[in-house]
Amino acid sequence: EYRKRLHQYTVLPEDLRMKWAKRVHLLQSEFSYKSDLNCMKGVGWMPLRSPLIENVKKAGELFSETKYRQKPNHLKFTTVTDSLDFLHAKNSYIQCNDRLYRAGHLDNMHRYTLPLDRPDLIRARLNALHISDKLYKTSWEETRAAGYDFRLDAIPFQTAKASREIASDFRYKEAFLRDRGQRIGFCNAYDDPKMRHFLKMGHLQSDNQYKRDYFRNRTQFRSQTDQPGFIHAKKSQQLISDVNYRQRLHQYTCDPEQLNIRHAKQAYKLQSDVKYKSDLNWIKGIGWTPPGSYRVEMARRAAELAYAQDTECQETQEQHDPDYEKITEGSQQVQLNPDAAEVLQMKRRKMKLTKK
């Protein structure tokens, strides 16, 4: 029943009545009206040139980090080439450049000529001659190339052979006569220097002996008092120690009426952390409005307008009512705006003095 279907009939689409009916149905459509109403619900509206909007825009510009910090690459700046800072930076770069520092050395290294009579060059040549394997074998190669005729019955060969036999017999008899009647060898291995050395080397290279000495001496530690590390640690401990840093003053008794005591007490009161914190806690939560702020000016302007309106009302009443002037003559009072910034500031000062 809610959705009542209309009867179907055929009408020309160019008919004026058909167009008017469609237009009226669109305007009177409850569905479209409710959709617009639901869309507008909860949407706040504020004029673009209102004081609050302008205040927020101005605050956003003041707090904007991008506008406050200007990028260096956006600044148009050209360095003067003959300025002292520019020349100093250029010379510093040339002096600190490793490539330029090595370039001069590399160029001079390939263009240096050593004198022939220099002692170092002469000594190097002699060392090369002594070390050279080719020169060492040259004389032998020359002798071998020339040839050598050596026969077994030659006089030098026979002389050398006889001398060898004579020397061998003489040395043998000399050693035999020297050792005759003496004991050969040693009583034990420690009497022989070589055997004693071999035994000592064996002990040093023995793994069991090394471990035995290690387990016996591992709990022992020896440190000299004059070592640099030990002295440095003592000095560091003295610097870190809190005992020498916090040196307590001695306690003494003096007259309480002395001027120095009074001055010290007054200084301690001024420096008292307790009073500082009490003032801080008292100031917490107290609102403060600067005299030239937007809200103060707006309130003062509203008070001035209200005061001007009251004065106009009084003037009009005096013009129409002659008895009103007589009433006001007996009670002449100076009218003061209670919402003025100066009055509010004096009230705040009185409140602070009463709390202290």
PDB file of N, CA and C in Angstrom, residues 104-153:
ATOM      1  N   GLY A 104     103.897  15.311  -7.387  1.00  0.00           N
ATOM      2  CA  GLY A 104     105.250  15.839  -7.469  1.00  0.00           C
ATOM      3  C   GLY A 104     106.308  14.786  -7.190  1.00  0.00           C
ATOM      4  N   HIS A 105     106.041  13.918  -6.225  1.00  0.00           N
ATOM      5  CA  HIS A 105     107.010  12.868  -5.914  1.00  0.00           C
ATOM      6  C   HIS A 105     107.142  11.867  -7.062  1.00  0.00           C
ATOM      7  N   LEU A 106     106.025  11.515  -7.686  1.00  0.00           N
ATOM      8  CA  LEU A 106     106.076  10.561  -8.796  1.00  0.00           C
ATOM      9  C   LEU A 106     106.800  11.150 -10.001  1.00  0.00           C
ATOM     10  N   ASP A 107     106.624  12.453 -10.247  1.00  0.00           N
ATOM     11  CA  ASP A 107     107.336  13.068 -11.373  1.00  0.00           C
ATOM     12  C   ASP A 107     108.836  13.129 -11.115  1.00  0.00           C
ATOM     13  N   ASN A 108     109.232  13.475  -9.894  1.00  0.00           N
ATOM     14  CA  ASN A 108     110.663  13.563  -9.588  1.00  0.00           C
ATOM     15  C   ASN A 108     111.320  12.194  -9.499  1.00  0.00           C
ATOM     16  N   MET A 109     110.535  11.165  -9.184  1.00  0.00           N
ATOM     17  CA  MET A 109     111.121   9.833  -9.040  1.00  0.00           C
ATOM     18  C   MET A 109     111.652   9.306 -10.373  1.00  0.00           C
ATOM     19  N   HIS A 110     111.010   9.665 -11.473  1.00  0.00           N
ATOM     20  CA  HIS A 110     111.441   9.191 -12.796  1.00  0.00           C
ATOM     21  C   HIS A 110     112.398  10.161 -13.487  1.00  0.00           C
ATOM     22  N   ARG A 111     112.678  11.307 -12.890  1.00  0.00           N
ATOM     23  CA  ARG A 111     113.564  12.288 -13.515  1.00  0.00           C
ATOM     24  C   ARG A 111     114.837  12.518 -12.708  1.00  0.00           C
ATOM     25  N   TYR A 112     115.121  11.674 -11.728  1.00  0.00           N
ATOM     26  CA  TYR A 112     116.287  11.879 -10.859  1.00  0.00           C
ATOM     27  C   TYR A 112     117.487  11.140 -11.449  1.00  0.00           C
ATOM     28  N   THR A 113     118.648  11.818 -11.487  1.00  0.00           N
ATOM     29  CA  THR A 113     119.895  11.240 -12.005  1.00  0.00           C
ATOM     30  C   THR A 113     120.903  11.178 -10.861  1.00  0.00           C
ATOM     31  N   LEU A 114     121.424   9.960 -10.592  1.00  0.00           N
ATOM     32  CA  LEU A 114     122.366   9.755  -9.492  1.00  0.00           C
ATOM     33  C   LEU A 114     123.789   9.960  -9.986  1.00  0.00           C
ATOM     34  N   PRO A 115     124.648  10.705  -9.266  1.00  0.00           N
ATOM     35  CA  PRO A 115     126.059  10.873  -9.688  1.00  0.00           C
ATOM     36  C   PRO A 115     126.796   9.533  -9.668  1.00  0.00           C
ATOM     37  N   LEU A 116     127.753   9.375 -10.597  1.00  0.00           N
ATOM     38  CA  LEU A 116     128.482   8.111 -10.705  1.00  0.00           C
ATOM     39  C   LEU A 116     129.488   7.918  -9.576  1.00  0.00           C
ATOM     40  N   ASP A 117     129.990   8.993  -8.994  1.00  0.00           N
ATOM     41  CA  ASP A 117     130.978   8.888  -7.927  1.00  0.00           C
ATOM     42  C   ASP A 117     130.353   8.896  -6.536  1.00  0.00           C
ATOM     43  N   ARG A 118     129.079   8.629  -6.443  1.00  0.00           N
ATOM     44  CA  ARG A 118     128.415   8.603  -5.138  1.00  0.00           C
ATOM     45  C   ARG A 118     128.812   7.327  -4.394  1.00  0.00           C
ATOM     46  N   PRO A 119     129.155   7.394  -3.097  1.00  0.00           N
ATOM     47  CA  PRO A 119     129.588   6.188  -2.362  1.00  0.00           C
ATOM     48  C   PRO A 119     128.525   5.082  -2.342  1.00  0.00           C
ATOM     49  N   ASP A 120     127.273   5.464  -2.253  1.00  0.00           N
ATOM     50  CA  ASP A 120     126.223   4.440  -2.223  1.00  0.00           C
ATOM     51  C   ASP A 120     126.174   3.661  -3.529  1.00  0.00           C
ATOM     52  N   LEU A 121     126.345   4.364  -4.650  1.00  0.00           N
ATOM     53  CA  LEU A 121     126.321   3.690  -5.950  1.00  0.00           C
ATOM     54  C   LEU A 121     127.522   2.771  -6.119  1.00  0.00           C
ATOM     55  N   ILE A 122     128.703   3.232  -5.667  1.00  0.00           N
ATOM     56  CA  ILE A 122     129.908   2.389  -5.775  1.00  0.00           C
ATOM     57  C   ILE A 122     129.763   1.140  -4.914  1.00  0.00           C
ATOM     58  N   ARG A 123     129.278   1.292  -3.691  1.00  0.00           N
ATOM     59  CA  ARG A 123     129.095   0.140  -2.814  1.00  0.00           C
ATOM     60  C   ARG A 123     128.047  -0.828  -3.378  1.00  0.00           C
ATOM     61  N   ALA A 124     127.013  -0.306  -3.996  1.00  0.00           N
ATOM     62  CA  ALA A 124     125.997  -1.178  -4.588  1.00  0.00           C
ATOM     63  C   ALA A 124     126.570  -1.986  -5.748  1.00  0.00           C
ATOM     64  N   ARG A 125     127.429  -1.347  -6.541  1.00  0.00           N
ATOM     65  CA  ARG A 125     128.055  -2.088  -7.649  1.00  0.00           C
ATOM     66  C   ARG A 125     128.956  -3.208  -7.134  1.00  0.00           C
ATOM     67  N   LEU A 126     129.747  -2.922  -6.084  1.00  0.00           N
ATOM     68  CA  LEU A 126     130.620  -3.960  -5.532  1.00  0.00           C
ATOM     69  C   LEU A 126     129.804  -5.107  -4.934  1.00  0.00           C
ATOM     70  N   ASN A 127     128.716  -4.778  -4.266  1.00  0.00           N
ATOM     71  CA  ASN A 127     127.851  -5.834  -3.712  1.00  0.00           C
ATOM     72  C   ASN A 127     127.241  -6.687  -4.815  1.00  0.00           C
ATOM     73  N   ALA A 128     126.896  -6.043  -5.924  1.00  0.00           N
ATOM     74  CA  ALA A 128     126.347  -6.803  -7.046  1.00  0.00           C
ATOM     75  C   ALA A 128     127.389  -7.744  -7.639  1.00  0.00           C
ATOM     76  N   LEU A 129     128.636  -7.278  -7.700  1.00  0.00           N
ATOM     77  CA  LEU A 129     129.703  -8.155  -8.210  1.00  0.00           C
ATOM     78  C   LEU A 129     129.944  -9.339  -7.286  1.00  0.00           C
ATOM     79  N   HIS A 130     129.890  -9.101  -5.970  1.00  0.00           N
ATOM     80  CA  HIS A 130     130.138 -10.192  -5.020  1.00  0.00           C
ATOM     81  C   HIS A 130     128.992 -11.200  -4.981  1.00  0.00           C
ATOM     82  N   ILE A 131     127.797 -10.734  -5.164  1.00  0.00           N
ATOM     83  CA  ILE A 131     126.639 -11.620  -5.059  1.00  0.00           C
ATOM     84  C   ILE A 131     126.341 -12.326  -6.377  1.00  0.00           C
ATOM     85  N   SER A 132     126.829 -11.803  -7.476  1.00  0.00           N
ATOM     86  CA  SER A 132     126.473 -12.348  -8.787  1.00  0.00           C
ATOM     87  C   SER A 132     126.981 -13.788  -8.933  1.00  0.00           C
ATOM     88  N   ASP A 133     126.079 -14.686  -9.257  1.00  0.00           N
ATOM     89  CA  ASP A 133     126.448 -16.093  -9.484  1.00  0.00           C
ATOM     90  C   ASP A 133     127.177 -16.275 -10.810  1.00  0.00           C
ATOM     91  N   LYS A 134     126.853 -15.427 -11.765  1.00  0.00           N
ATOM     92  CA  LYS A 134     127.493 -15.534 -13.082  1.00  0.00           C
ATOM     93  C   LYS A 134     128.972 -15.190 -13.007  1.00  0.00           C
ATOM     94  N   LEU A 135     129.320 -14.092 -12.298  1.00  0.00           N
ATOM     95  CA  LEU A 135     130.728 -13.723 -12.157  1.00  0.00           C
ATOM     96  C   LEU A 135     131.490 -14.724 -11.297  1.00  0.00           C
ATOM     97  N   TYR A 136     130.768 -15.336 -10.339  1.00  0.00           N
ATOM     98  CA  TYR A 136     131.431 -16.327  -9.484  1.00  0.00           C
ATOM     99  C   TYR A 136     131.883 -17.555 -10.293  1.00  0.00           C
ATOM    100  N   LYS A 137     131.111 -17.943 -11.279  1.00  0.00           N
ATOM    101  CA  LYS A 137     131.441 -19.115 -12.099  1.00  0.00           C
ATOM    102  C   LYS A 137     132.273 -18.784 -13.336  1.00  0.00           C
ATOM    103  N   THR A 138     132.596 -17.528 -13.553  1.00  0.00           N
ATOM    104  CA  THR A 138     133.316 -17.147 -14.783  1.00  0.00           C
ATOM    105  C   THR A 138     134.731 -17.724 -14.809  1.00  0.00           C
ATOM    106  N   SER A 139     135.453 -17.574 -13.687  1.00  0.00           N
ATOM    107  CA  SER A 139     136.844 -18.073 -13.663  1.00  0.00           C
ATOM    108  C   SER A 139     136.900 -19.585 -13.856  1.00  0.00           C
ATOM    109  N   TRP A 140     135.967 -20.304 -13.232  1.00  0.00           N
ATOM    110  CA  TRP A 140     135.953 -21.758 -13.402  1.00  0.00           C
ATOM    111  C   TRP A 140     135.603 -22.144 -14.834  1.00  0.00           C
ATOM    112  N   GLU A 141     134.713 -21.415 -15.451  1.00  0.00           N
ATOM    113  CA  GLU A 141     134.363 -21.703 -16.840  1.00  0.00           C
ATOM    114  C   GLU A 141     135.549 -21.427 -17.762  1.00  0.00           C
ATOM    115  N   GLU A 142     136.312 -20.366 -17.503  1.00  0.00           N
ATOM    116  CA  GLU A 142     137.487 -20.062 -18.328  1.00  0.00           C
ATOM    117  C   GLU A 142     138.564 -21.136 -18.174  1.00  0.00           C
ATOM    118  N   THR A 143     138.813 -21.581 -16.921  1.00  0.00           N
ATOM    119  CA  THR A 143     139.828 -22.624 -16.698  1.00  0.00           C
ATOM    120  C   THR A 143     139.418 -23.942 -17.344  1.00  0.00           C
ATOM    121  N   ARG A 144     138.139 -24.262 -17.225  1.00  0.00           N
ATOM    122  CA  ARG A 144     137.667 -25.506 -17.819  1.00  0.00           C
ATOM    123  C   ARG A 144     137.700 -25.447 -19.338  1.00  0.00           C
ATOM    124  N   ALA A 145     137.478 -24.301 -19.910  1.00  0.00           N
ATOM    125  CA  ALA A 145     137.536 -24.182 -21.366  1.00  0.00           C
ATOM    126  C   ALA A 145     138.976 -24.253 -21.879  1.00  0.00           C
ATOM    127  N   ALA A 146     139.957 -23.723 -21.086  1.00  0.00           N
ATOM    128  CA  ALA A 146     141.358 -23.774 -21.526  1.00  0.00           C
ATOM    129  C   ALA A 146     141.931 -25.189 -21.447  1.00  0.00           C
ATOM    130  N   GLY A 147     141.411 -26.027 -20.530  1.00  0.00           N
ATOM    131  CA  GLY A 147     141.920 -27.390 -20.408  1.00  0.00           C
ATOM    132  C   GLY A 147     143.065 -27.481 -19.402  1.00  0.00           C
ATOM    133  N   TYR A 148     143.312 -28.703 -18.832  1.00  0.00           N
ATOM    134  CA  TYR A 148     144.351 -28.885 -17.814  1.00  0.00           C
ATOM    135  C   TYR A 148     144.860 -30.330 -17.919  1.00  0.00           C
ATOM    136  N   ASP A 149     146.181 -30.474 -18.039  1.00  0.00           N
ATOM    137  CA  ASP A 149     146.827 -31.789 -18.187  1.00  0.00           C
ATOM    138  C   ASP A 149     147.385 -32.207 -16.831  1.00  0.00           C
ATOM    139  N   PHE A 150     146.784 -33.242 -16.229  1.00  0.00           N
ATOM    140  CA  PHE A 150     147.202 -33.710 -14.905  1.00  0.00           C
ATOM    141  C   PHE A 150     147.396 -35.236 -14.969  1.00  0.00           C
ATOM    142  N   ARG A 151     148.665 -35.663 -14.729  1.00  0.00           N
ATOM    143  CA  ARG A 151     148.998 -37.088 -14.776  1.00  0.00           C
ATOM    144  C   ARG A 151     149.269 -37.614 -13.386  1.00  0.00           C
ATOM    145  N   LEU A 152     149.069 -38.916 -13.209  1.00  0.00           N
ATOM    146  CA  LEU A 152     149.245 -39.520 -11.893  1.00  0.00           C
ATOM    147  C   LEU A 152     150.708 -39.536 -11.438  1.00  0.00           C
ATOM    148  N   ASP A 153     151.647 -39.552 -12.381  1.00  0.00           N
ATOM    149  CA  ASP A 153     153.053 -39.581 -11.997  1.00  0.00           C
ATOM    150  C   ASP A 153     153.682 -38.199 -12.008  1.00  0.00           C
TER     151      ASP A 153
END
